[in-house]
mmCIF file of C-alpha atoms and ligand atoms in Angstrom:
data_model
loop_
_atom_site.group_PDB
_atom_site.id
_atom_site.type_symbol
_atom_site.label_atom_id
_atom_site.label_comp_id
_atom_site.label_asym_id
_atom_site.label_seq_id
_atom_site.Cartn_x
_atom_site.Cartn_y
_atom_site.Cartn_z
ATOM 1 C CA MET A 1 167.971 -59.999 40.834
ATOM 2 C CA ILE A 2 164.340 -60.300 39.997
ATOM 3 C CA ILE A 3 161.503 -62.381 41.953
ATOM 4 C CA ILE A 4 158.327 -63.169 40.127
ATOM 5 C CA GLY A 5 155.394 -63.397 42.371
ATOM 6 C CA SER A 6 154.326 -61.857 45.949
ATOM 7 C CA GLY A 7 153.057 -64.689 47.812
ATOM 8 C CA CYS A 8 154.700 -66.392 50.647
ATOM 9 C CA ALA A 9 157.534 -67.978 48.537
ATOM 10 C CA GLY A 10 158.101 -64.708 46.650
ATOM 11 C CA ASN A 11 158.021 -62.519 49.831
ATOM 12 C CA THR A 12 160.364 -64.962 51.496
ATOM 13 C CA ALA A 13 162.733 -65.112 48.844
ATOM 14 C CA ALA A 14 162.717 -61.135 48.922
ATOM 15 C CA ILE A 15 163.280 -61.077 52.759
ATOM 16 C CA TYR A 16 166.176 -63.594 52.135
ATOM 17 C CA THR A 17 167.863 -61.792 49.269
ATOM 18 C CA ALA A 18 167.092 -58.124 50.480
ATOM 19 C CA ARG A 19 169.047 -59.266 53.611
ATOM 20 C CA ALA A 20 171.697 -60.319 51.735
ATOM 21 C CA ASN A 21 172.164 -57.076 50.098
ATOM 22 C CA LEU A 22 170.873 -58.216 46.626
ATOM 23 C CA SER A 23 168.233 -55.275 46.022
ATOM 24 C CA PRO A 24 165.476 -57.903 44.687
ATOM 25 C CA LEU A 25 162.745 -56.351 42.754
ATOM 26 C CA VAL A 26 159.611 -58.423 43.349
ATOM 27 C CA VAL A 27 156.724 -58.394 40.437
ATOM 28 C CA VAL A 28 153.303 -58.474 42.231
ATOM 29 C CA GLY A 29 151.373 -59.848 39.527
ATOM 30 C CA HIS A 30 147.815 -60.064 38.906
ATOM 31 C CA GLU A 31 146.956 -61.717 42.380
ATOM 32 C CA PRO A 32 149.010 -59.423 44.884
ATOM 33 C CA GLY A 33 150.002 -61.760 47.912
ATOM 34 C CA GLY A 34 148.919 -64.980 46.174
ATOM 35 C CA GLN A 35 146.560 -67.178 47.419
ATOM 36 C CA LEU A 36 146.893 -66.285 51.136
ATOM 37 C CA SER A 37 145.139 -63.183 49.899
ATOM 38 C CA ILE A 38 142.047 -64.723 49.198
ATOM 39 C CA THR A 39 141.811 -66.896 52.535
ATOM 40 C CA SER A 40 140.732 -65.638 55.867
ATOM 41 C CA LEU A 41 142.051 -67.003 59.181
ATOM 42 C CA VAL A 42 145.401 -68.916 58.882
ATOM 43 C CA GLU A 43 145.893 -71.399 62.085
ATOM 44 C CA ASN A 44 148.758 -73.543 60.678
ATOM 45 C CA PHE A 45 151.391 -71.135 60.151
ATOM 46 C CA PRO A 46 153.798 -71.424 62.959
ATOM 47 C CA GLY A 47 154.458 -68.830 64.952
ATOM 48 C CA PHE A 48 150.696 -67.638 65.364
ATOM 49 C CA PRO A 49 149.054 -69.423 68.325
ATOM 50 C CA GLU A 50 146.201 -67.394 67.796
ATOM 51 C CA GLY A 51 146.142 -67.854 63.999
ATOM 52 C CA ILE A 52 146.396 -64.957 61.673
ATOM 53 C CA ASP A 53 144.488 -63.485 58.785
ATOM 54 C CA GLY A 54 146.042 -64.735 55.435
ATOM 55 C CA PRO A 55 146.055 -60.846 53.754
ATOM 56 C CA ASP A 56 147.749 -59.623 57.073
ATOM 57 C CA LEU A 57 150.605 -62.329 57.182
ATOM 58 C CA VAL A 58 151.740 -61.911 53.564
ATOM 59 C CA GLU A 59 151.534 -57.955 54.030
ATOM 60 C CA ASN A 60 153.668 -58.619 56.973
ATOM 61 C CA MET A 61 156.197 -60.246 55.281
ATOM 62 C CA LYS A 62 156.207 -57.871 52.340
ATOM 63 C CA LYS A 63 156.817 -55.165 55.147
ATOM 64 C CA GLN A 64 159.714 -57.308 56.489
ATOM 65 C CA ALA A 65 161.001 -57.425 52.836
ATOM 66 C CA GLU A 66 160.956 -53.639 52.522
ATOM 67 C CA THR A 67 162.535 -53.007 55.725
ATOM 68 C CA PHE A 68 165.655 -54.644 54.319
ATOM 69 C CA GLY A 69 165.358 -52.567 50.782
ATOM 70 C CA ALA A 70 163.316 -55.050 48.438
ATOM 71 C CA GLU A 71 161.211 -53.103 45.801
ATOM 72 C CA TYR A 72 157.992 -54.179 44.578
ATOM 73 C CA LEU A 73 156.527 -53.418 41.235
ATOM 74 C CA HIS A 74 152.989 -54.050 40.036
ATOM 75 C CA GLY A 75 152.891 -55.554 36.684
ATOM 76 C CA THR A 76 152.765 -58.865 34.580
ATOM 77 C CA VAL A 77 155.486 -60.300 33.006
ATOM 78 C CA GLU A 78 154.582 -60.984 29.320
ATOM 79 C CA GLU A 79 157.761 -62.232 27.775
ATOM 80 C CA ALA A 80 161.032 -63.780 29.140
ATOM 81 C CA GLU A 81 164.304 -64.075 27.336
ATOM 82 C CA LEU A 82 166.407 -66.492 29.138
ATOM 83 C CA SER A 83 168.721 -68.046 26.562
ATOM 84 C CA SER A 84 171.548 -65.675 27.456
ATOM 85 C CA ARG A 85 172.514 -63.323 30.485
ATOM 86 C CA PRO A 86 171.698 -61.065 31.721
ATOM 87 C CA PHE A 87 167.877 -62.445 31.863
ATOM 88 C CA ARG A 88 165.526 -60.289 30.179
ATOM 89 C CA LEU A 89 161.958 -59.852 31.293
ATOM 90 C CA LYS A 90 159.017 -57.770 29.610
ATOM 91 C CA ILE A 91 156.938 -56.377 32.434
ATOM 92 C CA ASP A 92 153.719 -54.273 31.259
ATOM 93 C CA GLY A 93 155.474 -53.499 28.005
ATOM 94 C CA GLU A 94 158.889 -52.671 29.634
ATOM 95 C CA TRP A 95 162.103 -54.752 29.311
ATOM 96 C CA HIS A 96 163.991 -55.451 32.603
ATOM 97 C CA GLU A 97 167.453 -57.247 33.136
ATOM 98 C CA THR A 98 168.380 -59.269 35.830
ATOM 99 C CA ARG A 99 171.256 -61.486 36.801
ATOM 100 C CA THR A 100 169.363 -64.008 38.380
ATOM 101 C CA LEU A 101 165.783 -65.002 38.639
ATOM 102 C CA ILE A 102 163.214 -66.628 41.142
ATOM 103 C CA ILE A 103 160.147 -67.735 39.737
ATOM 104 C CA ALA A 104 157.566 -67.844 42.450
ATOM 105 C CA SER A 105 154.404 -67.059 40.234
ATOM 106 C CA GLY A 106 152.329 -69.755 42.074
ATOM 107 C CA ALA A 107 149.293 -71.805 40.737
ATOM 108 C CA SER A 108 146.112 -70.140 40.535
ATOM 109 C CA ALA A 109 142.978 -72.231 41.793
ATOM 110 C CA ARG A 110 140.546 -72.951 38.957
ATOM 111 C CA TRP A 111 137.197 -71.898 39.978
ATOM 112 C CA LEU A 112 133.558 -72.869 38.633
ATOM 113 C CA GLY A 113 132.963 -69.002 37.249
ATOM 114 C CA LEU A 114 129.448 -68.963 38.973
ATOM 115 C CA PRO A 115 127.664 -65.635 39.474
ATOM 116 C CA ASN A 116 128.169 -65.735 43.296
ATOM 117 C CA GLU A 117 131.423 -67.769 43.659
ATOM 118 C CA GLN A 118 134.085 -64.796 43.719
ATOM 119 C CA LYS A 119 131.812 -62.804 46.109
ATOM 120 C CA LEU A 120 131.763 -65.735 48.860
ATOM 121 C CA ILE A 121 135.498 -66.739 48.550
ATOM 122 C CA GLY A 122 136.775 -66.359 52.138
ATOM 123 C CA ARG A 123 133.205 -66.496 53.310
ATOM 124 C CA GLY A 124 132.274 -70.289 52.867
ATOM 125 C CA VAL A 125 133.773 -70.801 49.401
ATOM 126 C CA SER A 126 137.472 -72.181 49.497
ATOM 127 C CA SER A 127 139.751 -73.909 47.255
ATOM 128 C CA CYS A 128 141.561 -75.414 50.020
ATOM 129 C CA ALA A 129 140.385 -77.820 52.463
ATOM 130 C CA THR A 130 143.690 -77.981 54.561
ATOM 131 C CA CYS A 131 143.439 -74.266 54.751
ATOM 132 C CA ASP A 132 139.860 -73.889 55.898
ATOM 133 C CA GLY A 133 138.704 -77.256 56.945
ATOM 134 C CA ALA A 134 138.958 -76.510 60.726
ATOM 135 C CA PHE A 135 136.102 -73.777 60.280
ATOM 136 C CA TYR A 136 133.628 -76.184 59.857
ATOM 137 C CA ARG A 137 133.149 -78.533 62.962
ATOM 138 C CA GLU A 138 130.014 -80.622 62.823
ATOM 139 C CA ARG A 139 128.706 -78.474 59.948
ATOM 140 C CA LYS A 140 127.732 -79.674 56.285
ATOM 141 C CA VAL A 141 130.298 -79.053 53.424
ATOM 142 C CA MET A 142 130.242 -79.503 49.900
ATOM 143 C CA VAL A 143 133.389 -80.550 47.566
ATOM 144 C CA ILE A 144 133.166 -80.241 43.957
ATOM 145 C CA GLY A 145 135.312 -82.254 41.589
ATOM 146 C CA GLY A 146 136.165 -85.816 40.582
ATOM 147 C CA GLY A 147 139.990 -85.881 40.571
ATOM 148 C CA ASP A 148 142.496 -86.997 43.506
ATOM 149 C CA THR A 149 142.227 -83.677 45.231
ATOM 150 C CA ALA A 150 138.395 -83.770 45.513
ATOM 151 C CA MET A 151 138.623 -87.190 46.923
ATOM 152 C CA GLU A 152 141.700 -86.085 49.218
ATOM 153 C CA GLU A 153 139.744 -82.857 50.303
ATOM 154 C CA ALA A 154 136.305 -84.823 51.105
ATOM 155 C CA ASN A 155 138.134 -87.446 53.244
ATOM 156 C CA PHE A 156 140.037 -84.905 55.028
ATOM 157 C CA LEU A 157 136.950 -82.749 55.844
ATOM 158 C CA THR A 158 135.268 -85.627 57.269
ATOM 159 C CA ARG A 159 137.661 -85.080 60.265
ATOM 160 C CA PHE A 160 135.727 -81.771 61.312
ATOM 161 C CA ALA A 161 132.433 -81.915 59.004
ATOM 162 C CA SER A 162 129.134 -83.743 60.052
ATOM 163 C CA GLU A 163 128.461 -84.486 56.367
ATOM 164 C CA VAL A 164 130.496 -84.125 53.279
ATOM 165 C CA THR A 165 128.667 -83.966 49.768
ATOM 166 C CA LEU A 166 130.999 -84.506 46.922
ATOM 167 C CA VAL A 167 129.411 -83.225 43.521
ATOM 168 C CA HIS A 168 130.816 -84.479 40.463
ATOM 169 C CA ARG A 169 129.774 -83.593 36.998
ATOM 170 C CA ARG A 170 130.088 -87.197 35.198
ATOM 171 C CA GLU A 171 129.039 -90.688 36.163
ATOM 172 C CA LEU A 172 132.870 -91.944 36.043
ATOM 173 C CA PHE A 173 135.506 -90.408 38.027
ATOM 174 C CA ARG A 174 139.128 -89.337 37.007
ATOM 175 C CA ALA A 175 140.447 -89.946 40.816
ATOM 176 C CA SER A 176 142.631 -92.694 41.237
ATOM 177 C CA LYS A 177 140.981 -96.133 42.289
ATOM 178 C CA ILE A 178 142.506 -96.061 45.898
ATOM 179 C CA MET A 179 141.495 -92.360 46.382
ATOM 180 C CA LEU A 180 138.137 -93.184 45.227
ATOM 181 C CA ASP A 181 137.735 -96.348 47.206
ATOM 182 C CA ARG A 182 138.868 -94.318 50.434
ATOM 183 C CA ALA A 183 136.268 -91.695 50.009
ATOM 184 C CA ARG A 184 133.625 -93.983 49.166
ATOM 185 C CA ALA A 185 134.371 -96.166 52.290
ATOM 186 C CA ASN A 186 133.832 -93.273 54.374
ATOM 187 C CA PRO A 187 130.209 -93.257 55.844
ATOM 188 C CA LYS A 188 130.473 -89.309 56.190
ATOM 189 C CA VAL A 189 130.807 -88.917 52.390
ATOM 190 C CA LYS A 190 127.896 -88.697 49.994
ATOM 191 C CA PHE A 191 128.110 -88.728 46.317
ATOM 192 C CA LEU A 192 126.107 -86.621 43.813
ATOM 193 C CA ASN A 193 127.265 -87.759 40.444
ATOM 194 C CA ASN A 194 125.975 -86.239 37.020
ATOM 195 C CA THR A 195 125.482 -83.003 38.801
ATOM 196 C CA VAL A 196 126.777 -79.454 38.313
ATOM 197 C CA VAL A 197 126.526 -76.262 40.373
ATOM 198 C CA ASP A 198 124.429 -73.579 38.820
ATOM 199 C CA ASP A 199 125.147 -71.217 41.814
ATOM 200 C CA VAL A 200 125.901 -70.596 45.416
ATOM 201 C CA HIS A 201 123.969 -68.742 48.027
ATOM 202 C CA ASP A 202 123.506 -66.202 49.868
ATOM 203 C CA VAL A 203 125.614 -62.939 48.893
ATOM 204 C CA SER A 204 123.193 -60.877 51.015
ATOM 205 C CA LYS A 205 123.997 -62.744 54.279
ATOM 206 C CA GLY A 206 127.654 -62.675 53.405
ATOM 207 C CA GLU A 207 128.226 -66.321 53.810
ATOM 208 C CA VAL A 208 127.351 -69.717 52.331
ATOM 209 C CA THR A 209 124.033 -71.058 52.990
ATOM 210 C CA ALA A 210 123.168 -73.252 50.192
ATOM 211 C CA VAL A 211 124.027 -74.331 46.732
ATOM 212 C CA ARG A 212 121.787 -74.721 43.489
ATOM 213 C CA LEU A 213 122.376 -78.020 41.721
ATOM 214 C CA ARG A 214 121.185 -79.578 38.556
ATOM 215 C CA ASN A 215 121.200 -83.038 37.501
ATOM 216 C CA VAL A 216 122.597 -83.125 33.938
ATOM 217 C CA GLU A 217 120.417 -86.030 33.045
ATOM 218 C CA THR A 218 117.137 -85.196 34.314
ATOM 219 C CA GLY A 219 117.661 -81.513 34.214
ATOM 220 C CA LYS A 220 116.258 -81.178 37.773
ATOM 221 C CA THR A 221 117.519 -78.331 39.765
ATOM 222 C CA TRP A 222 117.125 -78.185 43.906
ATOM 223 C CA ASP A 223 118.691 -75.923 46.543
ATOM 224 C CA GLN A 224 121.070 -77.952 49.176
ATOM 225 C CA GLU A 225 121.808 -76.312 52.561
ATOM 226 C CA VAL A 226 125.512 -76.360 53.388
ATOM 227 C CA ASP A 227 127.830 -73.931 55.222
ATOM 228 C CA GLY A 228 131.235 -74.797 53.224
ATOM 229 C CA PHE A 229 131.726 -74.996 49.660
ATOM 230 C CA PHE A 230 135.283 -76.160 48.433
ATOM 231 C CA VAL A 231 136.062 -76.238 44.815
ATOM 232 C CA ALA A 232 138.608 -79.041 43.811
ATOM 233 C CA ILE A 233 138.637 -78.888 40.210
ATOM 234 C CA GLY A 234 142.490 -78.472 39.676
ATOM 235 C CA HIS A 235 145.229 -75.418 39.610
ATOM 236 C CA ILE A 236 146.524 -73.615 36.808
ATOM 237 C CA PRO A 237 150.205 -72.921 37.358
ATOM 238 C CA ASN A 238 151.288 -69.344 36.218
ATOM 239 C CA THR A 239 153.945 -70.378 33.827
ATOM 240 C CA GLY A 240 152.709 -68.850 30.576
ATOM 241 C CA PRO A 241 155.762 -66.743 29.733
ATOM 242 C CA PHE A 242 158.020 -69.555 30.343
ATOM 243 C CA LYS A 243 156.495 -72.056 28.012
ATOM 244 C CA GLY A 244 159.259 -73.335 25.766
ATOM 245 C CA LYS A 245 161.898 -71.888 27.767
ATOM 246 C CA VAL A 246 162.055 -73.442 31.304
ATOM 247 C CA ASP A 247 161.267 -77.362 31.611
ATOM 248 C CA LEU A 248 157.512 -77.701 32.322
ATOM 249 C CA ASP A 249 155.527 -80.823 32.880
ATOM 250 C CA GLN A 250 152.552 -81.926 30.792
ATOM 251 C CA ASP A 251 150.439 -79.626 33.402
ATOM 252 C CA GLY A 252 152.603 -76.526 32.908
ATOM 253 C CA TYR A 253 154.458 -76.904 36.220
ATOM 254 C CA ILE A 254 158.056 -76.201 36.616
ATOM 255 C CA VAL A 255 160.143 -79.384 36.450
ATOM 256 C CA SER A 256 162.723 -79.156 39.541
ATOM 257 C CA HIS A 257 166.440 -79.780 38.522
ATOM 258 C CA GLY A 258 167.121 -80.516 42.208
ATOM 259 C CA GLY A 259 166.926 -77.965 45.005
ATOM 260 C CA ALA A 260 165.405 -74.956 43.960
ATOM 261 C CA ARG A 261 167.032 -75.109 40.310
ATOM 262 C CA THR A 262 165.409 -75.071 36.990
ATOM 263 C CA ASN A 263 166.862 -76.303 33.739
ATOM 264 C CA ILE A 264 168.544 -72.966 33.269
ATOM 265 C CA THR A 265 171.434 -71.990 35.291
ATOM 266 C CA GLY A 266 170.750 -68.927 37.438
ATOM 267 C CA VAL A 267 166.761 -69.342 37.264
ATOM 268 C CA PHE A 268 165.283 -70.780 40.456
ATOM 269 C CA HIS A 269 161.827 -71.857 41.303
ATOM 270 C CA ALA A 270 159.785 -71.483 44.600
ATOM 271 C CA GLY A 271 156.251 -72.461 45.854
ATOM 272 C CA ASP A 272 153.255 -73.451 44.091
ATOM 273 C CA VAL A 273 154.549 -72.883 40.537
ATOM 274 C CA GLN A 274 156.442 -76.026 40.914
ATOM 275 C CA ASP A 275 154.722 -77.682 43.825
ATOM 276 C CA ARG A 276 151.263 -79.685 43.176
ATOM 277 C CA VAL A 277 151.613 -81.856 46.202
ATOM 278 C CA TYR A 278 151.983 -79.788 49.525
ATOM 279 C CA ARG A 279 150.873 -75.962 48.467
ATOM 280 C CA GLN A 280 150.808 -74.670 51.749
ATOM 281 C CA ALA A 281 151.976 -71.179 53.029
ATOM 282 C CA ILE A 282 154.817 -72.801 55.057
ATOM 283 C CA THR A 283 156.345 -74.891 52.276
ATOM 284 C CA ALA A 284 156.146 -72.141 50.011
ATOM 285 C CA ALA A 285 157.792 -70.089 52.479
ATOM 286 C CA GLY A 286 160.696 -72.715 53.018
ATOM 287 C CA ALA A 287 160.839 -73.140 49.143
ATOM 288 C CA GLY A 288 161.378 -69.109 48.775
ATOM 289 C CA CYS A 289 164.033 -69.511 51.359
ATOM 290 C CA MET A 290 165.911 -72.502 49.406
ATOM 291 C CA ALA A 291 165.716 -70.464 46.016
ATOM 292 C CA ALA A 292 166.974 -67.116 47.835
ATOM 293 C CA ILE A 293 169.995 -69.202 49.181
ATOM 294 C CA GLU A 294 170.960 -70.754 45.929
ATOM 295 C CA ALA A 295 170.361 -67.406 43.909
ATOM 296 C CA GLU A 296 172.836 -65.885 46.496
ATOM 297 C CA ARG A 297 175.470 -68.762 46.075
ATOM 298 C CA PHE A 298 175.205 -68.477 42.446
ATOM 299 C CA LEU A 299 175.832 -64.717 42.385
ATOM 300 C CA GLU A 300 178.871 -65.312 44.645
ATOM 301 C CA ALA A 301 180.259 -68.030 42.292
ATOM 302 C CA GLU A 302 179.564 -65.783 39.296
ATOM 303 C CA GLY A 303 181.803 -63.044 40.989
ATOM 304 C CA HIS A 304 179.138 -60.604 41.425
HETATM 305 P P1 LIG B 1 142.161 -83.226 38.030
HETATM 306 O O1 LIG B 1 142.488 -82.515 36.740
HETATM 307 O O2 LIG B 1 142.890 -84.365 38.203
HETATM 308 O O3 LIG B 1 140.754 -83.312 38.260
HETATM 309 C C1 LIG B 1 140.061 -82.383 38.260
HETATM 310 C C2 LIG B 1 138.625 -82.670 38.547
HETATM 311 O O4 LIG B 1 137.761 -81.469 38.259
HETATM 312 C C3 LIG B 1 137.894 -83.640 37.031
HETATM 313 O O5 LIG B 1 137.297 -84.627 37.845
HETATM 314 C C4 LIG B 1 137.319 -82.822 36.520
HETATM 315 O O6 LIG B 1 135.860 -83.436 35.957
HETATM 316 C C5 LIG B 1 136.782 -81.747 37.220
HETATM 317 N N1 LIG B 1 136.368 -80.374 36.916
HETATM 318 C C6 LIG B 1 137.190 -79.724 36.095
HETATM 319 N N2 LIG B 1 136.758 -78.575 35.639
HETATM 320 C C7 LIG B 1 135.420 -78.649 36.015
HETATM 321 C C8 LIG B 1 134.110 -77.902 35.929
HETATM 322 N N3 LIG B 1 134.257 -76.566 35.302
HETATM 323 N N4 LIG B 1 133.036 -78.323 36.518
HETATM 324 C C9 LIG B 1 133.031 -79.209 37.438
HETATM 325 N N5 LIG B 1 134.092 -80.160 37.507
HETATM 326 C C10 LIG B 1 135.191 -79.844 36.824
HETATM 327 O O7 LIG B 1 142.943 -82.181 39.313
HETATM 328 P P2 LIG B 1 143.360 -82.571 40.897
HETATM 329 O O8 LIG B 1 143.504 -81.158 41.429
HETATM 330 O O9 LIG B 1 142.238 -83.709 41.232
HETATM 331 O O10 LIG B 1 144.615 -83.313 40.639
HETATM 332 C C11 LIG B 1 145.826 -82.911 39.771
HETATM 333 C C12 LIG B 1 146.930 -84.014 39.844
HETATM 334 O O11 LIG B 1 147.421 -83.868 41.202
HETATM 335 C C13 LIG B 1 146.391 -85.072 39.488
HETATM 336 O O12 LIG B 1 147.702 -85.686 38.676
HETATM 337 C C14 LIG B 1 146.233 -85.947 41.005
HETATM 338 O O13 LIG B 1 146.679 -87.304 40.776
HETATM 339 C C15 LIG B 1 147.338 -85.461 41.431
HETATM 340 N N6 LIG B 1 147.123 -85.511 43.010
HETATM 341 C C16 LIG B 1 147.506 -86.593 43.670
HETATM 342 C C17 LIG B 1 146.925 -86.459 44.840
HETATM 343 C C18 LIG B 1 147.642 -87.953 45.602
HETATM 344 O O14 LIG B 1 148.234 -88.748 45.162
HETATM 345 N N7 LIG B 1 147.588 -87.822 47.246
HETATM 346 C C19 LIG B 1 146.456 -85.793 45.533
HETATM 347 C C20 LIG B 1 146.029 -84.682 44.910
HETATM 348 C C21 LIG B 1 146.146 -84.649 43.752
HETATM 349 P P3 LIG B 1 136.168 -84.420 34.783
HETATM 350 O O15 LIG B 1 136.747 -85.797 35.321
HETATM 351 O O16 LIG B 1 134.724 -84.376 34.030
HETATM 352 O O17 LIG B 1 137.065 -83.706 33.559
#
């Protein structure tokens, strides 16, 4: 069997299926370890009262899967043939066959593409308030975006931060009225509309200290001091090779057909590639477990 993705979902599916003697091959992909590999301390994964670094957590999962015989292959899935079995996947130019498939390829955070953004990820730049909000007690943070995620993150961050500035590139918001009203009613949230970010500082200090902003109407630029910079401009599910083959919604997320099932018998989903709501390490791990159990039952029913 093949598992696509090496984040929490893929690694948990690998632990379960390897332990069931199914010899899973895990395709590692272009973001090894998934979203956890770009976070710092994870304080909400049960079992680690002191917290654990994201990259360590995901590496431990991989080791655990390898202990039971899972194999890892670095490569990108370029094409998928799922209309007949065995399923066929083209990975870095080479075709691989599999009796069952778990798609755990995740969703990548959309970034602004600022010169310093990637250099400060995990050092003040974040795409997940639930993951990193608690590091900003009594500090100033900024949230970028005008959708529901931005509103939700801004509100959530006011539990910790002394001030949350929400920066949006237009006057009007994409967010639903109820979410927008909630953020507007929160005295700790300050709005900066018609404003874009030109860059985030300070790479030389290895942490976020300020953000360079620009008003799109007046052209005025200025630096605003903040300690945390949360980008909430959406996610992109990694489902490119499955377009037209697996049921996807209008944004490219896999549509669940109950449990971990996709519309194709024998093809299962796990984690953020299907989940646009919870997006947590623990929910992805749980989804990986569900997909593994369903894949195992599928193979058993097929007599393998
Ligand atoms: P959305 O696509 O809805 O919003 C993205 C926001 O980011 C938009 O305001 C967009 O601006 C802005 N943006 C995109 N690219 C850039 C850029 N390069 N620079 C600056 N701003 C940018 O994504 P969300 O993650 O907010 O939501 C995704 C889906 O999940 C939605 O359907 C949402 O309703 C749902 N959701 C629901 C929640 C709930 O109900 N509790 C919570 C969270 C999400 P612009 O408007 O100008 O395009």
